[in-house]
């Protein structure tokens, strides 16, 4: 059966734009709710904020702290222009 989007939206009690968005996420021509949800869940796993500092950077800073460098020395020498002076202090304390 080929229902219009407006009719489907009325039947399920949703706005037509919601139905359009749901159909848009559908990977195939035929809508299968479970498959579409699975694709959405896979995509959602890759979302999120990227880390500010790389593992290599943190290891480098930790190594310098272990050698009793102060945060000021670390920033002043190798990371001039980067703004994470406060981050190092938060990390220490």
PDB file of C-alpha atoms in Angstrom:
ATOM      1  CA  UNK A   1       0.000   0.000   0.000  1.00  0.00           C
ATOM      2  CA  UNK A   2       1.238   3.447  -0.833  1.00  0.00           C
ATOM      3  CA  UNK A   3       0.066   5.855   1.821  1.00  0.00           C
ATOM      4  CA  UNK A   4       0.925   9.520   1.714  1.00  0.00           C
ATOM      5  CA  UNK A   5       3.309  10.804   4.359  1.00  0.00           C
ATOM      6  CA  UNK A   6       0.628  13.060   5.863  1.00  0.00           C
ATOM      7  CA  UNK A   7      -1.716  10.098   6.279  1.00  0.00           C
ATOM      8  CA  UNK A   8       0.978   7.952   7.924  1.00  0.00           C
ATOM      9  CA  UNK A   9       1.855  10.814  10.280  1.00  0.00           C
ATOM     10  CA  UNK A  10      -1.795  11.155  11.324  1.00  0.00           C
ATOM     11  CA  UNK A  11      -2.107   7.404  11.903  1.00  0.00           C
ATOM     12  CA  UNK A  12       0.918   7.217  14.203  1.00  0.00           C
ATOM     13  CA  UNK A  13       0.338  10.587  15.860  1.00  0.00           C
ATOM     14  CA  UNK A  14       3.564  12.233  14.701  1.00  0.00           C
ATOM     15  CA  UNK A  15       4.392  15.287  12.631  1.00  0.00           C
ATOM     16  CA  UNK A  16       4.991  14.642   8.942  1.00  0.00           C
ATOM     17  CA  UNK A  17       8.587  15.926   9.214  1.00  0.00           C
ATOM     18  CA  UNK A  18       9.295  13.154  11.744  1.00  0.00           C
ATOM     19  CA  UNK A  19       8.083  10.558   9.253  1.00  0.00           C
ATOM     20  CA  UNK A  20      10.190  12.125   6.481  1.00  0.00           C
ATOM     21  CA  UNK A  21      13.308  12.039   8.690  1.00  0.00           C
ATOM     22  CA  UNK A  22      12.679   8.417   9.610  1.00  0.00           C
ATOM     23  CA  UNK A  23      12.296   7.425   5.968  1.00  0.00           C
ATOM     24  CA  UNK A  24      15.416   9.408   5.082  1.00  0.00           C
ATOM     25  CA  UNK A  25      17.542   7.329   7.494  1.00  0.00           C
ATOM     26  CA  UNK A  26      16.300   4.152   5.822  1.00  0.00           C
ATOM     27  CA  UNK A  27      19.206   2.520   3.950  1.00  0.00           C
ATOM     28  CA  UNK A  28      17.018   0.735   1.388  1.00  0.00           C
ATOM     29  CA  UNK A  29      13.939   1.515  -0.671  1.00  0.00           C
ATOM     30  CA  UNK A  30      11.813  -0.612   1.623  1.00  0.00           C
ATOM     31  CA  UNK A  31      11.389   0.614   5.199  1.00  0.00           C
ATOM     32  CA  UNK A  32      12.203  -1.966   7.871  1.00  0.00           C
ATOM     33  CA  UNK A  33      12.192  -0.384  11.316  1.00  0.00           C
ATOM     34  CA  UNK A  34      14.644  -2.822  12.924  1.00  0.00           C
ATOM     35  CA  UNK A  35      17.235  -2.457  10.134  1.00  0.00           C
ATOM     36  CA  UNK A  36      16.919   1.321  10.121  1.00  0.00           C
ATOM     37  CA  UNK A  37      17.352   1.463  13.900  1.00  0.00           C
ATOM     38  CA  UNK A  38      20.421  -0.764  13.675  1.00  0.00           C
ATOM     39  CA  UNK A  39      22.020   1.589  11.138  1.00  0.00           C
ATOM     40  CA  UNK A  40      21.194   4.572  13.367  1.00  0.00           C
ATOM     41  CA  UNK A  41      22.735   2.846  16.412  1.00  0.00           C
ATOM     42  CA  UNK A  42      25.932   2.095  14.473  1.00  0.00           C
ATOM     43  CA  UNK A  43      26.198   5.726  13.388  1.00  0.00           C
ATOM     44  CA  UNK A  44      25.584   6.974  16.923  1.00  0.00           C
ATOM     45  CA  UNK A  45      28.552   4.993  18.254  1.00  0.00           C
ATOM     46  CA  UNK A  46      30.940   7.115  16.236  1.00  0.00           C
ATOM     47  CA  UNK A  47      29.623  10.412  17.523  1.00  0.00           C
ATOM     48  CA  UNK A  48      31.047  12.374  20.362  1.00  0.00           C
ATOM     49  CA  UNK A  49      33.680  14.873  21.158  1.00  0.00           C
ATOM     50  CA  UNK A  50      37.207  14.116  20.062  1.00  0.00           C
ATOM     51  CA  UNK A  51      39.838  14.218  22.786  1.00  0.00           C
ATOM     52  CA  UNK A  52      41.617  17.534  23.166  1.00  0.00           C
ATOM     53  CA  UNK A  53      44.983  15.941  23.791  1.00  0.00           C
ATOM     54  CA  UNK A  54      46.505  12.904  22.116  1.00  0.00           C
ATOM     55  CA  UNK A  55      47.908   9.975  24.052  1.00  0.00           C
ATOM     56  CA  UNK A  56      51.398  10.830  22.793  1.00  0.00           C
ATOM     57  CA  UNK A  57      51.072  14.397  24.072  1.00  0.00           C
ATOM     58  CA  UNK A  58      49.887  13.245  27.498  1.00  0.00           C
ATOM     59  CA  UNK A  59      52.721  10.709  27.736  1.00  0.00           C
ATOM     60  CA  UNK A  60      55.228  13.422  26.805  1.00  0.00           C
ATOM     61  CA  UNK A  61      53.879  15.784  29.453  1.00  0.00           C
ATOM     62  CA  UNK A  62      53.789  12.998  32.049  1.00  0.00           C
ATOM     63  CA  UNK A  63      57.413  12.144  31.276  1.00  0.00           C
ATOM     64  CA  UNK A  64      58.459  15.744  31.826  1.00  0.00           C
ATOM     65  CA  UNK A  65      56.490  15.939  35.045  1.00  0.00           C
ATOM     66  CA  UNK A  66      58.218  12.745  36.195  1.00  0.00           C
ATOM     67  CA  UNK A  67      61.533  14.484  35.531  1.00  0.00           C
ATOM     68  CA  UNK A  68      60.295  17.276  37.869  1.00  0.00           C
ATOM     69  CA  UNK A  69      59.577  19.837  35.162  1.00  0.00           C
ATOM     70  CA  UNK A  70      57.039  22.458  36.173  1.00  0.00           C
ATOM     71  CA  UNK A  71      53.993  23.097  33.966  1.00  0.00           C
ATOM     72  CA  UNK A  72      55.454  26.516  33.160  1.00  0.00           C
ATOM     73  CA  UNK A  73      58.649  24.896  31.872  1.00  0.00           C
ATOM     74  CA  UNK A  74      56.711  22.387  29.784  1.00  0.00           C
ATOM     75  CA  UNK A  75      54.515  25.033  28.168  1.00  0.00           C
ATOM     76  CA  UNK A  76      57.325  27.522  27.688  1.00  0.00           C
ATOM     77  CA  UNK A  77      59.657  25.150  25.936  1.00  0.00           C
ATOM     78  CA  UNK A  78      57.712  22.757  23.764  1.00  0.00           C
ATOM     79  CA  UNK A  79      54.114  23.836  23.614  1.00  0.00           C
ATOM     80  CA  UNK A  80      54.289  27.578  23.228  1.00  0.00           C
ATOM     81  CA  UNK A  81      51.034  28.903  21.846  1.00  0.00           C
ATOM     82  CA  UNK A  82      48.980  25.947  23.033  1.00  0.00           C
ATOM     83  CA  UNK A  83      46.581  26.813  25.796  1.00  0.00           C
ATOM     84  CA  UNK A  84      46.552  24.019  28.283  1.00  0.00           C
ATOM     85  CA  UNK A  85      48.568  25.501  31.122  1.00  0.00           C
ATOM     86  CA  UNK A  86      45.569  25.169  33.460  1.00  0.00           C
ATOM     87  CA  UNK A  87      44.878  21.660  32.186  1.00  0.00           C
ATOM     88  CA  UNK A  88      48.300  20.500  33.313  1.00  0.00           C
ATOM     89  CA  UNK A  89      47.743  21.951  36.775  1.00  0.00           C
ATOM     90  CA  UNK A  90      44.314  20.278  36.979  1.00  0.00           C
ATOM     91  CA  UNK A  91      45.885  17.009  35.898  1.00  0.00           C
ATOM     92  CA  UNK A  92      48.542  17.263  38.622  1.00  0.00           C
ATOM     93  CA  UNK A  93      46.184  18.179  41.451  1.00  0.00           C
TER      94      UNK A  93
END
